[in-house]
mmCIF file of C-alpha atoms and ligand atoms in Angstrom:
data_model
loop_
_atom_site.group_PDB
_atom_site.id
_atom_site.type_symbol
_atom_site.label_atom_id
_atom_site.label_comp_id
_atom_site.label_asym_id
_atom_site.label_seq_id
_atom_site.Cartn_x
_atom_site.Cartn_y
_atom_site.Cartn_z
ATOM 1 C CA MET A 1417 14.447 -8.715 6.847
ATOM 2 C CA LEU A 1418 11.541 -7.586 9.001
ATOM 3 C CA THR A 1419 11.903 -9.035 12.484
ATOM 4 C CA ASP A 1420 9.154 -7.509 14.631
ATOM 5 C CA VAL A 1421 5.916 -8.915 13.256
ATOM 6 C CA LYS A 1422 3.544 -8.803 16.216
ATOM 7 C CA ASN A 1423 1.761 -5.752 14.814
ATOM 8 C CA VAL A 1424 1.654 -7.053 11.261
ATOM 9 C CA ARG A 1425 -1.879 -8.091 10.339
ATOM 10 C CA VAL A 1426 -2.118 -10.526 7.449
ATOM 11 C CA LEU A 1427 -5.251 -11.409 5.507
ATOM 12 C CA VAL A 1428 -4.895 -15.028 4.374
ATOM 13 C CA VAL A 1429 -7.333 -15.462 1.516
ATOM 14 C CA GLY A 1430 -8.021 -19.174 1.149
ATOM 15 C CA GLY A 1431 -6.536 -19.762 4.589
ATOM 16 C CA ALA A 1432 -8.844 -22.694 5.387
ATOM 17 C CA GLY A 1433 -7.573 -24.719 2.436
ATOM 18 C CA TYR A 1434 -4.806 -27.284 2.251
ATOM 19 C CA ILE A 1435 -1.823 -24.986 1.663
ATOM 20 C CA GLY A 1436 -3.550 -21.968 3.230
ATOM 21 C CA SER A 1437 -3.974 -23.710 6.584
ATOM 22 C CA HIS A 1438 -0.268 -24.491 6.717
ATOM 23 C CA VAL A 1439 0.534 -20.859 5.881
ATOM 24 C CA GLN A 1440 -1.878 -19.757 8.624
ATOM 25 C CA LYS A 1441 -0.048 -22.020 11.094
ATOM 26 C CA GLN A 1442 3.387 -20.706 10.116
ATOM 27 C CA LEU A 1443 2.269 -17.069 10.394
ATOM 28 C CA LEU A 1444 0.756 -17.664 13.846
ATOM 29 C CA GLU A 1445 3.827 -19.511 15.077
ATOM 30 C CA GLU A 1446 6.027 -16.608 13.997
ATOM 31 C CA GLY A 1447 3.787 -14.143 15.846
ATOM 32 C CA PHE A 1448 1.922 -12.441 12.977
ATOM 33 C CA GLN A 1449 -1.720 -11.436 13.451
ATOM 34 C CA VAL A 1450 -3.833 -13.579 11.136
ATOM 35 C CA VAL A 1451 -7.246 -13.020 9.584
ATOM 36 C CA VAL A 1452 -8.486 -15.866 7.390
ATOM 37 C CA PHE A 1453 -10.873 -15.022 4.533
ATOM 38 C CA ASP A 1454 -12.375 -18.141 2.972
ATOM 39 C CA ASN A 1455 -15.691 -19.201 1.442
ATOM 40 C CA LEU A 1456 -15.208 -22.806 2.643
ATOM 41 C CA SER A 1457 -15.951 -24.155 -0.846
ATOM 42 C CA THR A 1458 -12.941 -26.447 -0.666
ATOM 43 C CA GLY A 1459 -11.488 -25.260 2.624
ATOM 44 C CA ASP A 1460 -12.719 -26.549 5.946
ATOM 45 C CA LYS A 1461 -13.528 -24.931 9.300
ATOM 46 C CA ILE A 1462 -11.539 -27.709 10.932
ATOM 47 C CA ASN A 1463 -8.436 -26.019 9.479
ATOM 48 C CA LEU A 1464 -9.017 -22.743 11.326
ATOM 49 C CA LEU A 1465 -6.403 -22.513 14.042
ATOM 50 C CA LYS A 1466 -6.610 -20.978 17.489
ATOM 51 C CA GLY A 1467 -5.514 -17.366 17.329
ATOM 52 C CA ALA A 1468 -6.705 -16.678 13.788
ATOM 53 C CA ALA A 1469 -9.752 -14.496 13.135
ATOM 54 C CA PHE A 1470 -12.125 -15.781 10.473
ATOM 55 C CA ILE A 1471 -14.255 -14.048 7.855
ATOM 56 C CA GLU A 1472 -16.474 -16.241 5.726
ATOM 57 C CA GLY A 1473 -16.506 -14.558 2.362
ATOM 58 C CA ASN A 1474 -16.108 -14.968 -1.357
ATOM 59 C CA ILE A 1475 -13.460 -13.260 -3.486
ATOM 60 C CA LEU A 1476 -16.158 -12.507 -6.055
ATOM 61 C CA ASP A 1477 -17.880 -10.342 -3.431
ATOM 62 C CA LYS A 1478 -16.128 -6.965 -3.725
ATOM 63 C CA GLN A 1479 -17.904 -5.517 -0.720
ATOM 64 C CA ALA A 1480 -16.852 -8.403 1.525
ATOM 65 C CA LEU A 1481 -13.247 -8.015 0.356
ATOM 66 C CA ASN A 1482 -13.381 -4.288 0.925
ATOM 67 C CA ASP A 1483 -14.760 -4.757 4.439
ATOM 68 C CA ALA A 1484 -12.040 -7.292 5.234
ATOM 69 C CA MET A 1485 -9.229 -5.115 3.854
ATOM 70 C CA SER A 1486 -10.422 -2.111 5.828
ATOM 71 C CA GLN A 1487 -9.686 -3.919 9.122
ATOM 72 C CA ASN A 1488 -6.122 -2.563 9.410
ATOM 73 C CA ILE A 1489 -4.685 -5.194 7.095
ATOM 74 C CA ASP A 1490 -0.972 -4.754 6.297
ATOM 75 C CA ALA A 1491 -0.486 -7.578 3.825
ATOM 76 C CA VAL A 1492 -2.316 -10.289 1.911
ATOM 77 C CA VAL A 1493 -1.470 -13.898 1.171
ATOM 78 C CA HIS A 1494 -3.706 -15.070 -1.659
ATOM 79 C CA LEU A 1495 -4.233 -18.817 -2.008
ATOM 80 C CA ALA A 1496 -7.908 -18.978 -2.945
ATOM 81 C CA ALA A 1497 -7.954 -20.495 -6.410
ATOM 82 C CA LYS A 1498 -9.286 -23.431 -8.347
ATOM 83 C CA LYS A 1499 -6.432 -25.789 -9.172
ATOM 84 C CA ALA A 1500 -7.602 -28.779 -11.179
ATOM 85 C CA VAL A 1501 -5.738 -28.593 -14.469
ATOM 86 C CA GLY A 1502 -8.136 -30.891 -16.363
ATOM 87 C CA GLU A 1503 -11.226 -28.994 -15.183
ATOM 88 C CA SER A 1504 -9.645 -25.702 -16.263
ATOM 89 C CA MET A 1505 -9.558 -26.993 -19.843
ATOM 90 C CA GLU A 1506 -13.196 -28.078 -19.762
ATOM 91 C CA HIS A 1507 -14.526 -25.046 -17.898
ATOM 92 C CA PRO A 1508 -12.249 -22.065 -18.494
ATOM 93 C CA GLU A 1509 -15.133 -19.788 -17.522
ATOM 94 C CA ILE A 1510 -15.037 -21.097 -13.932
ATOM 95 C CA TYR A 1511 -11.282 -20.487 -13.786
ATOM 96 C CA ALA A 1512 -11.582 -17.068 -15.416
ATOM 97 C CA GLU A 1513 -14.074 -16.020 -12.765
ATOM 98 C CA ASN A 1514 -12.401 -17.503 -9.683
ATOM 99 C CA ASN A 1515 -8.729 -17.225 -10.517
ATOM 100 C CA ILE A 1516 -8.675 -14.051 -12.618
ATOM 101 C CA THR A 1517 -11.704 -11.927 -11.636
ATOM 102 C CA GLY A 1518 -11.395 -13.014 -7.985
ATOM 103 C CA ALA A 1519 -7.690 -12.164 -7.842
ATOM 104 C CA LEU A 1520 -8.226 -8.805 -9.563
ATOM 105 C CA ASN A 1521 -10.921 -8.045 -6.981
ATOM 106 C CA ILE A 1522 -8.326 -8.711 -4.280
ATOM 107 C CA LEU A 1523 -5.733 -6.433 -5.915
ATOM 108 C CA ASN A 1524 -8.305 -3.675 -6.319
ATOM 109 C CA ALA A 1525 -9.535 -3.972 -2.734
ATOM 110 C CA MET A 1526 -5.881 -3.731 -1.648
ATOM 111 C CA VAL A 1527 -5.367 -0.571 -3.680
ATOM 112 C CA ALA A 1528 -8.612 0.958 -2.368
ATOM 113 C CA ASN A 1529 -7.491 0.343 1.212
ATOM 114 C CA GLY A 1530 -3.790 1.109 0.833
ATOM 115 C CA VAL A 1531 -2.673 -2.485 1.484
ATOM 116 C CA LYS A 1532 0.780 -2.665 -0.064
ATOM 117 C CA HIS A 1533 2.048 -6.236 0.034
ATOM 118 C CA ILE A 1534 0.827 -9.490 -1.489
ATOM 119 C CA VAL A 1535 2.219 -13.015 -1.548
ATOM 120 C CA PHE A 1536 0.561 -14.924 -4.369
ATOM 121 C CA SER A 1537 0.231 -18.691 -4.906
ATOM 122 C CA SER A 1538 1.540 -19.235 -8.382
ATOM 123 C CA SER A 1539 2.514 -22.476 -10.037
ATOM 124 C CA ALA A 1540 5.122 -24.270 -12.112
ATOM 125 C CA ALA A 1541 2.231 -24.570 -14.576
ATOM 126 C CA VAL A 1542 3.130 -21.065 -15.863
ATOM 127 C CA TYR A 1543 6.107 -22.539 -17.738
ATOM 128 C CA GLY A 1544 4.293 -25.127 -19.841
ATOM 129 C CA MET A 1545 6.334 -27.932 -21.391
ATOM 130 C CA PRO A 1546 9.863 -27.776 -19.976
ATOM 131 C CA GLU A 1547 12.590 -27.054 -22.490
ATOM 132 C CA TYR A 1548 15.228 -27.997 -19.945
ATOM 133 C CA ILE A 1549 15.294 -29.166 -16.354
ATOM 134 C CA PRO A 1550 15.647 -28.209 -13.631
ATOM 135 C CA LEU A 1551 13.505 -25.219 -14.521
ATOM 136 C CA ASN A 1552 14.649 -21.814 -13.409
ATOM 137 C CA GLU A 1553 12.691 -18.579 -13.533
ATOM 138 C CA LYS A 1554 14.320 -17.601 -16.849
ATOM 139 C CA HIS A 1555 12.541 -20.473 -18.604
ATOM 140 C CA GLN A 1556 10.023 -19.243 -21.155
ATOM 141 C CA ILE A 1557 6.503 -18.692 -19.905
ATOM 142 C CA LYS A 1558 4.172 -20.681 -22.122
ATOM 143 C CA PRO A 1559 1.380 -22.377 -20.178
ATOM 144 C CA ILE A 1560 -0.259 -25.345 -21.880
ATOM 145 C CA ASN A 1561 -3.406 -25.298 -19.772
ATOM 146 C CA TYR A 1562 -5.865 -22.595 -18.801
ATOM 147 C CA TYR A 1563 -5.060 -23.019 -15.104
ATOM 148 C CA GLY A 1564 -1.421 -22.070 -15.789
ATOM 149 C CA TYR A 1565 -2.619 -19.136 -17.873
ATOM 150 C CA THR A 1566 -4.710 -17.781 -14.962
ATOM 151 C CA LYS A 1567 -1.605 -17.820 -12.758
ATOM 152 C CA ILE A 1568 0.647 -15.923 -15.169
ATOM 153 C CA CYS A 1569 -2.191 -13.523 -15.970
ATOM 154 C CA ILE A 1570 -2.340 -12.497 -12.293
ATOM 155 C CA GLU A 1571 1.454 -12.358 -12.018
ATOM 156 C CA GLN A 1572 1.466 -9.919 -14.943
ATOM 157 C CA ASN A 1573 -1.283 -7.816 -13.400
ATOM 158 C CA MET A 1574 0.602 -7.672 -10.112
ATOM 159 C CA ASP A 1575 3.673 -6.634 -12.076
ATOM 160 C CA TRP A 1576 1.779 -3.727 -13.622
ATOM 161 C CA TYR A 1577 0.330 -2.657 -10.292
ATOM 162 C CA ALA A 1578 3.849 -2.808 -8.830
ATOM 163 C CA LYS A 1579 5.313 -0.736 -11.676
ATOM 164 C CA LEU A 1580 2.568 1.789 -11.103
ATOM 165 C CA GLY A 1581 3.523 2.056 -7.453
ATOM 166 C CA LYS A 1582 0.342 0.525 -6.057
ATOM 167 C CA LEU A 1583 1.822 -2.512 -4.273
ATOM 168 C CA ASN A 1584 4.677 -4.984 -4.203
ATOM 169 C CA TYR A 1585 4.318 -8.717 -4.671
ATOM 170 C CA ALA A 1586 5.914 -12.124 -4.353
ATOM 171 C CA ALA A 1587 4.792 -14.777 -6.835
ATOM 172 C CA LEU A 1588 5.602 -18.207 -5.434
ATOM 173 C CA ARG A 1589 5.640 -20.831 -8.178
ATOM 174 C CA TYR A 1590 4.935 -24.076 -6.392
ATOM 175 C CA PHE A 1591 5.961 -27.398 -7.827
ATOM 176 C CA ASN A 1592 4.098 -30.451 -6.409
ATOM 177 C CA ALA A 1593 2.827 -29.613 -2.918
ATOM 178 C CA VAL A 1594 2.535 -32.662 -0.643
ATOM 179 C CA GLY A 1595 2.523 -33.697 3.021
ATOM 180 C CA TYR A 1596 0.921 -32.415 6.213
ATOM 181 C CA ALA A 1597 2.282 -30.586 9.266
ATOM 182 C CA ALA A 1598 4.306 -33.161 11.219
ATOM 183 C CA ASP A 1599 2.634 -32.195 14.519
ATOM 184 C CA LYS A 1600 -0.764 -33.255 13.081
ATOM 185 C CA SER A 1601 -2.272 -29.842 13.833
ATOM 186 C CA ILE A 1602 -3.858 -29.663 10.361
ATOM 187 C CA THR A 1603 -6.288 -32.484 9.743
ATOM 188 C CA GLY A 1604 -8.676 -31.368 7.005
ATOM 189 C CA ARG A 1605 -8.252 -33.540 3.918
ATOM 190 C CA GLU A 1606 -9.133 -32.381 0.441
ATOM 191 C CA ARG A 1607 -12.447 -33.635 -0.868
ATOM 192 C CA ASN A 1608 -12.254 -35.471 -4.211
ATOM 193 C CA PRO A 1609 -8.497 -35.184 -4.521
ATOM 194 C CA GLN A 1610 -7.040 -35.098 -8.018
ATOM 195 C CA ASN A 1611 -3.349 -35.246 -7.133
ATOM 196 C CA LEU A 1612 -1.132 -38.271 -6.854
ATOM 197 C CA LEU A 1613 -0.313 -38.551 -3.155
ATOM 198 C CA PRO A 1614 -3.844 -37.933 -1.812
ATOM 199 C CA ILE A 1615 -5.092 -40.541 -4.297
ATOM 200 C CA ILE A 1616 -2.404 -42.999 -3.160
ATOM 201 C CA MET A 1617 -3.519 -42.372 0.422
ATOM 202 C CA GLU A 1618 -7.141 -43.105 -0.471
ATOM 203 C CA VAL A 1619 -6.004 -46.449 -1.888
ATOM 204 C CA ALA A 1620 -3.896 -47.082 1.219
ATOM 205 C CA THR A 1621 -6.886 -46.480 3.496
ATOM 206 C CA GLY A 1622 -9.377 -48.430 1.386
ATOM 207 C CA LYS A 1623 -11.404 -45.386 0.288
ATOM 208 C CA ARG A 1624 -10.446 -46.084 -3.301
ATOM 209 C CA GLU A 1625 -9.987 -49.437 -4.969
ATOM 210 C CA LYS A 1626 -6.851 -48.747 -6.956
ATOM 211 C CA LEU A 1627 -4.419 -46.219 -8.336
ATOM 212 C CA SER A 1628 -3.970 -45.899 -12.086
ATOM 213 C CA ILE A 1629 -0.474 -44.813 -13.023
ATOM 214 C CA PHE A 1630 -0.806 -42.625 -16.086
ATOM 215 C CA GLY A 1631 1.834 -43.935 -18.478
ATOM 216 C CA ASN A 1632 4.903 -46.145 -18.056
ATOM 217 C CA ASP A 1633 6.500 -45.446 -21.425
ATOM 218 C CA TYR A 1634 8.013 -42.023 -20.719
ATOM 219 C CA ASP A 1635 11.675 -41.341 -21.312
ATOM 220 C CA THR A 1636 12.513 -41.599 -17.603
ATOM 221 C CA PRO A 1637 14.456 -44.275 -15.680
ATOM 222 C CA ASP A 1638 11.352 -46.362 -14.833
ATOM 223 C CA GLY A 1639 9.051 -45.044 -17.564
ATOM 224 C CA THR A 1640 6.749 -43.112 -15.199
ATOM 225 C CA CYS A 1641 6.622 -39.312 -14.824
ATOM 226 C CA VAL A 1642 9.078 -37.530 -12.564
ATOM 227 C CA ARG A 1643 7.988 -34.612 -10.352
ATOM 228 C CA ASP A 1644 9.454 -32.389 -7.669
ATOM 229 C CA TYR A 1645 7.485 -33.023 -4.456
ATOM 230 C CA ILE A 1646 7.784 -30.197 -1.965
ATOM 231 C CA HIS A 1647 6.496 -30.452 1.601
ATOM 232 C CA VAL A 1648 3.676 -28.045 2.405
ATOM 233 C CA SER A 1649 5.385 -26.878 5.623
ATOM 234 C CA ASP A 1650 8.410 -25.848 3.543
ATOM 235 C CA LEU A 1651 6.074 -23.979 1.209
ATOM 236 C CA ALA A 1652 4.532 -22.265 4.242
ATOM 237 C CA THR A 1653 7.937 -21.081 5.445
ATOM 238 C CA ALA A 1654 8.594 -19.517 2.053
ATOM 239 C CA HIS A 1655 5.424 -17.415 2.449
ATOM 240 C CA THR A 1656 6.489 -15.839 5.731
ATOM 241 C CA LEU A 1657 10.009 -15.248 4.416
ATOM 242 C CA ALA A 1658 8.518 -13.624 1.306
ATOM 243 C CA LEU A 1659 6.300 -11.414 3.437
ATOM 244 C CA ARG A 1660 9.170 -10.293 5.655
ATOM 245 C CA TYR A 1661 11.228 -9.587 2.537
ATOM 246 C CA LEU A 1662 8.481 -7.559 0.845
ATOM 247 C CA MET A 1663 7.891 -5.498 3.972
ATOM 248 C CA THR A 1664 11.586 -4.689 4.276
ATOM 249 C CA ASP A 1665 12.931 -4.540 0.776
ATOM 250 C CA HIS A 1666 9.926 -3.550 -1.326
ATOM 251 C CA GLN A 1667 11.291 -5.447 -4.340
ATOM 252 C CA SER A 1668 8.717 -7.595 -6.102
ATOM 253 C CA PHE A 1669 9.815 -11.024 -7.293
ATOM 254 C CA ALA A 1670 8.776 -14.425 -8.662
ATOM 255 C CA VAL A 1671 10.509 -17.610 -7.510
ATOM 256 C CA ASN A 1672 10.240 -21.361 -7.918
ATOM 257 C CA LEU A 1673 9.594 -23.470 -4.839
ATOM 258 C CA GLY A 1674 10.743 -27.059 -5.106
ATOM 259 C CA THR A 1675 13.470 -29.305 -3.739
ATOM 260 C CA GLY A 1676 15.241 -29.901 -7.044
ATOM 261 C CA ASN A 1677 14.879 -33.657 -6.489
ATOM 262 C CA GLY A 1678 12.914 -35.696 -8.995
ATOM 263 C CA THR A 1679 10.750 -38.621 -7.858
ATOM 264 C CA SER A 1680 8.842 -40.849 -10.274
ATOM 265 C CA VAL A 1681 5.238 -41.954 -9.805
ATOM 266 C CA LYS A 1682 6.459 -45.530 -9.313
ATOM 267 C CA GLU A 1683 8.984 -44.348 -6.726
ATOM 268 C CA MET A 1684 6.148 -42.593 -4.860
ATOM 269 C CA VAL A 1685 4.195 -45.851 -4.856
ATOM 270 C CA ASP A 1686 7.224 -47.843 -3.658
ATOM 271 C CA ALA A 1687 8.025 -45.286 -0.947
ATOM 272 C CA THR A 1688 4.405 -45.340 0.262
ATOM 273 C CA GLU A 1689 4.391 -49.142 0.426
ATOM 274 C CA LYS A 1690 7.506 -48.950 2.594
ATOM 275 C CA VAL A 1691 5.985 -46.352 4.925
ATOM 276 C CA ILE A 1692 2.621 -48.091 5.352
ATOM 277 C CA GLY A 1693 4.055 -51.619 5.382
ATOM 278 C CA LYS A 1694 1.683 -53.076 2.805
ATOM 279 C CA LYS A 1695 1.224 -53.389 -0.951
ATOM 280 C CA LEU A 1696 -0.884 -50.897 -2.865
ATOM 281 C CA ASN A 1697 -3.308 -51.904 -5.572
ATOM 282 C CA TYR A 1698 -2.314 -50.155 -8.812
ATOM 283 C CA ASP A 1699 -2.245 -50.638 -12.555
ATOM 284 C CA TYR A 1700 -0.823 -48.865 -15.565
ATOM 285 C CA ALA A 1701 -3.164 -46.734 -17.649
ATOM 286 C CA PRO A 1702 -2.553 -44.616 -20.769
ATOM 287 C CA ARG A 1703 -0.708 -41.308 -20.477
ATOM 288 C CA ARG A 1704 -2.688 -38.322 -19.218
ATOM 289 C CA ALA A 1705 -2.835 -35.446 -21.722
ATOM 290 C CA GLY A 1706 -0.494 -32.556 -20.974
ATOM 291 C CA ASP A 1707 1.836 -34.385 -18.570
ATOM 292 C CA PRO A 1708 5.503 -33.547 -19.111
ATOM 293 C CA ALA A 1709 7.830 -36.549 -18.549
ATOM 294 C CA GLU A 1710 9.915 -34.700 -16.015
ATOM 295 C CA LEU A 1711 9.502 -31.504 -14.030
ATOM 296 C CA THR A 1712 11.954 -30.369 -11.377
ATOM 297 C CA ALA A 1713 12.743 -26.967 -9.934
ATOM 298 C CA ASP A 1714 15.858 -24.915 -9.777
ATOM 299 C CA ALA A 1715 14.970 -23.018 -6.607
ATOM 300 C CA SER A 1716 18.306 -21.278 -6.163
ATOM 301 C CA LEU A 1717 16.715 -17.844 -6.586
ATOM 302 C CA ALA A 1718 14.430 -18.440 -3.571
ATOM 303 C CA ARG A 1719 17.493 -19.463 -1.588
ATOM 304 C CA GLU A 1720 19.376 -16.362 -2.722
ATOM 305 C CA ILE A 1721 16.610 -13.823 -2.151
ATOM 306 C CA LEU A 1722 14.871 -15.310 0.864
ATOM 307 C CA GLY A 1723 17.413 -17.671 2.400
ATOM 308 C CA TRP A 1724 14.769 -20.389 1.895
ATOM 309 C CA LYS A 1725 15.849 -24.014 2.051
ATOM 310 C CA PRO A 1726 13.447 -26.963 2.237
ATOM 311 C CA ARG A 1727 13.824 -29.088 5.362
ATOM 312 C CA TYR A 1728 12.099 -32.116 3.842
ATOM 313 C CA THR A 1729 14.125 -33.725 1.091
ATOM 314 C CA ASP A 1730 13.262 -37.383 1.693
ATOM 315 C CA VAL A 1731 9.962 -38.524 0.151
ATOM 316 C CA GLU A 1732 9.479 -41.290 2.706
ATOM 317 C CA GLU A 1733 9.632 -38.721 5.492
ATOM 318 C CA ILE A 1734 7.143 -36.568 3.580
ATOM 319 C CA ILE A 1735 4.762 -39.496 3.054
ATOM 320 C CA ARG A 1736 5.021 -40.356 6.755
ATOM 321 C CA THR A 1737 3.587 -36.905 7.626
ATOM 322 C CA VAL A 1738 0.450 -37.856 5.663
ATOM 323 C CA TRP A 1739 0.219 -41.460 6.835
ATOM 324 C CA ASN A 1740 0.556 -40.357 10.483
ATOM 325 C CA LEU A 1741 -2.838 -38.648 10.151
ATOM 326 C CA GLU A 1742 -4.413 -41.992 9.258
ATOM 327 C CA ILE A 1743 -2.998 -44.104 12.076
HETATM 328 N N1 UFG B 824 -0.702 -39.426 -11.556
HETATM 329 C C1 UFG B 824 -1.016 -40.748 -11.792
HETATM 330 N N2 UFG B 824 -2.215 -41.195 -11.356
HETATM 331 C C2 UFG B 824 -3.126 -40.413 -10.717
HETATM 332 C C3 UFG B 824 -2.799 -39.057 -10.476
HETATM 333 C C4 UFG B 824 -1.573 -38.592 -10.914
HETATM 334 O O1 UFG B 824 -0.226 -41.492 -12.372
HETATM 335 O O2 UFG B 824 -4.223 -40.896 -10.379
HETATM 336 C C5 UFG B 824 0.596 -38.909 -12.010
HETATM 337 C C6 UFG B 824 0.471 -37.810 -13.019
HETATM 338 O O3 UFG B 824 0.324 -38.331 -14.317
HETATM 339 C C7 UFG B 824 1.789 -37.051 -12.816
HETATM 340 C C8 UFG B 824 2.084 -37.246 -11.319
HETATM 341 O O4 UFG B 824 1.266 -38.353 -10.913
HETATM 342 O O5 UFG B 824 2.791 -37.667 -13.546
HETATM 343 C C9 UFG B 824 1.714 -36.050 -10.484
HETATM 344 O O6 UFG B 824 0.392 -35.673 -10.816
HETATM 345 P P1 UFG B 824 -0.454 -34.609 -10.006
HETATM 346 O O7 UFG B 824 -1.792 -34.521 -10.647
HETATM 347 O O8 UFG B 824 -0.394 -34.903 -8.556
HETATM 348 O O9 UFG B 824 0.356 -33.254 -10.209
HETATM 349 P P2 UFG B 824 0.816 -32.525 -11.548
HETATM 350 O O10 UFG B 824 2.292 -32.692 -11.643
HETATM 351 O O11 UFG B 824 0.024 -32.899 -12.716
HETATM 352 O O12 UFG B 824 0.369 -31.029 -11.231
HETATM 353 C C10 UFG B 824 0.774 -30.354 -10.079
HETATM 354 C C11 UFG B 824 -0.365 -29.513 -9.538
HETATM 355 C C12 UFG B 824 -0.731 -28.447 -10.506
HETATM 356 C C13 UFG B 824 0.490 -27.667 -10.901
HETATM 357 C C14 UFG B 824 1.576 -28.566 -11.367
HETATM 358 C C15 UFG B 824 2.797 -27.769 -11.602
HETATM 359 O O13 UFG B 824 -1.497 -30.311 -9.280
HETATM 360 O O14 UFG B 824 -1.651 -27.571 -9.888
HETATM 361 O O15 UFG B 824 1.850 -29.550 -10.397
HETATM 362 O O16 UFG B 824 3.876 -28.557 -11.824
HETATM 363 F F1 UFG B 824 0.173 -26.819 -11.892
#
């Protein structure tokens, strides 16, 4: 594994966003040079950390990408993508443009400037409906939403570029990213959150009247859906490990990132009530289309290749890292 990183300059595309800001923090703490490229559409300037350079730019702007890549960049972490599954089914054209065209622009700007390494934010959504759990990387790839398709489409393009000797890549297939840096250094919250824990937090802080739990008749112990919640700081660590690996070993790879532990929606609600010390207002609503009953990761390949092991395995501890920002 690469150890001396002080001369390694990393372009973090989408570095002002929720996961991107945590990746930025991890890179800086390990001594990498960091340049954030972000159009601030969902990211926030408040998430730009001391020590990181910033370029305001859009991944649809080839010239801006080219200019950024030509600044002695050694590697790219690409996290700038749209990620609302429901919206991707209503407006595939928006996802095609941002997640596919935008990512291809990045790959091409890398090739044009001789940038050889990319760590890519992929998703468990590439697998589609699980045929078995926990899911490993050998599970069939059959996305059931357009968002998941955009992720596998870029993985396949990176695979071709790698085969053709243009670059090497790490595709990190996140399960459910949650939490905030425990030291409270990242404070930007997502606007109009669509995911469970941010919505729960809006109910907890009175920004939202209630949580609707989508379905309580699933074939799970309490009838609500089970997911694998992985702390964002653990995700961030996987990015720097992946980068060090790529820059040493040159082998491209795709791995799952999750804890392997399943937590139901109701368990998330109960755990939050415990952490915040009060009851949450919620009700049960019909199932949401496209939700598998249970989704957990077999992340043993990430452990094997990268030596990655999540530090956060307790959901209450994870929830506390979010609640601490509110109090
Ligand atoms: N849920 C509710 N009520 C809400 C919001 C969510 O009950 O208001 C439930 C969902 O039905 C699901 C669970 O909470 O059972 C988690 O839902 P999220 O929307 O937070 O996350 P998903 O598991 O649907 O999707 C997440 C990411 C996707 C990624 C996917 C991969 O948001 O980008 O994990 O597993 F593709």
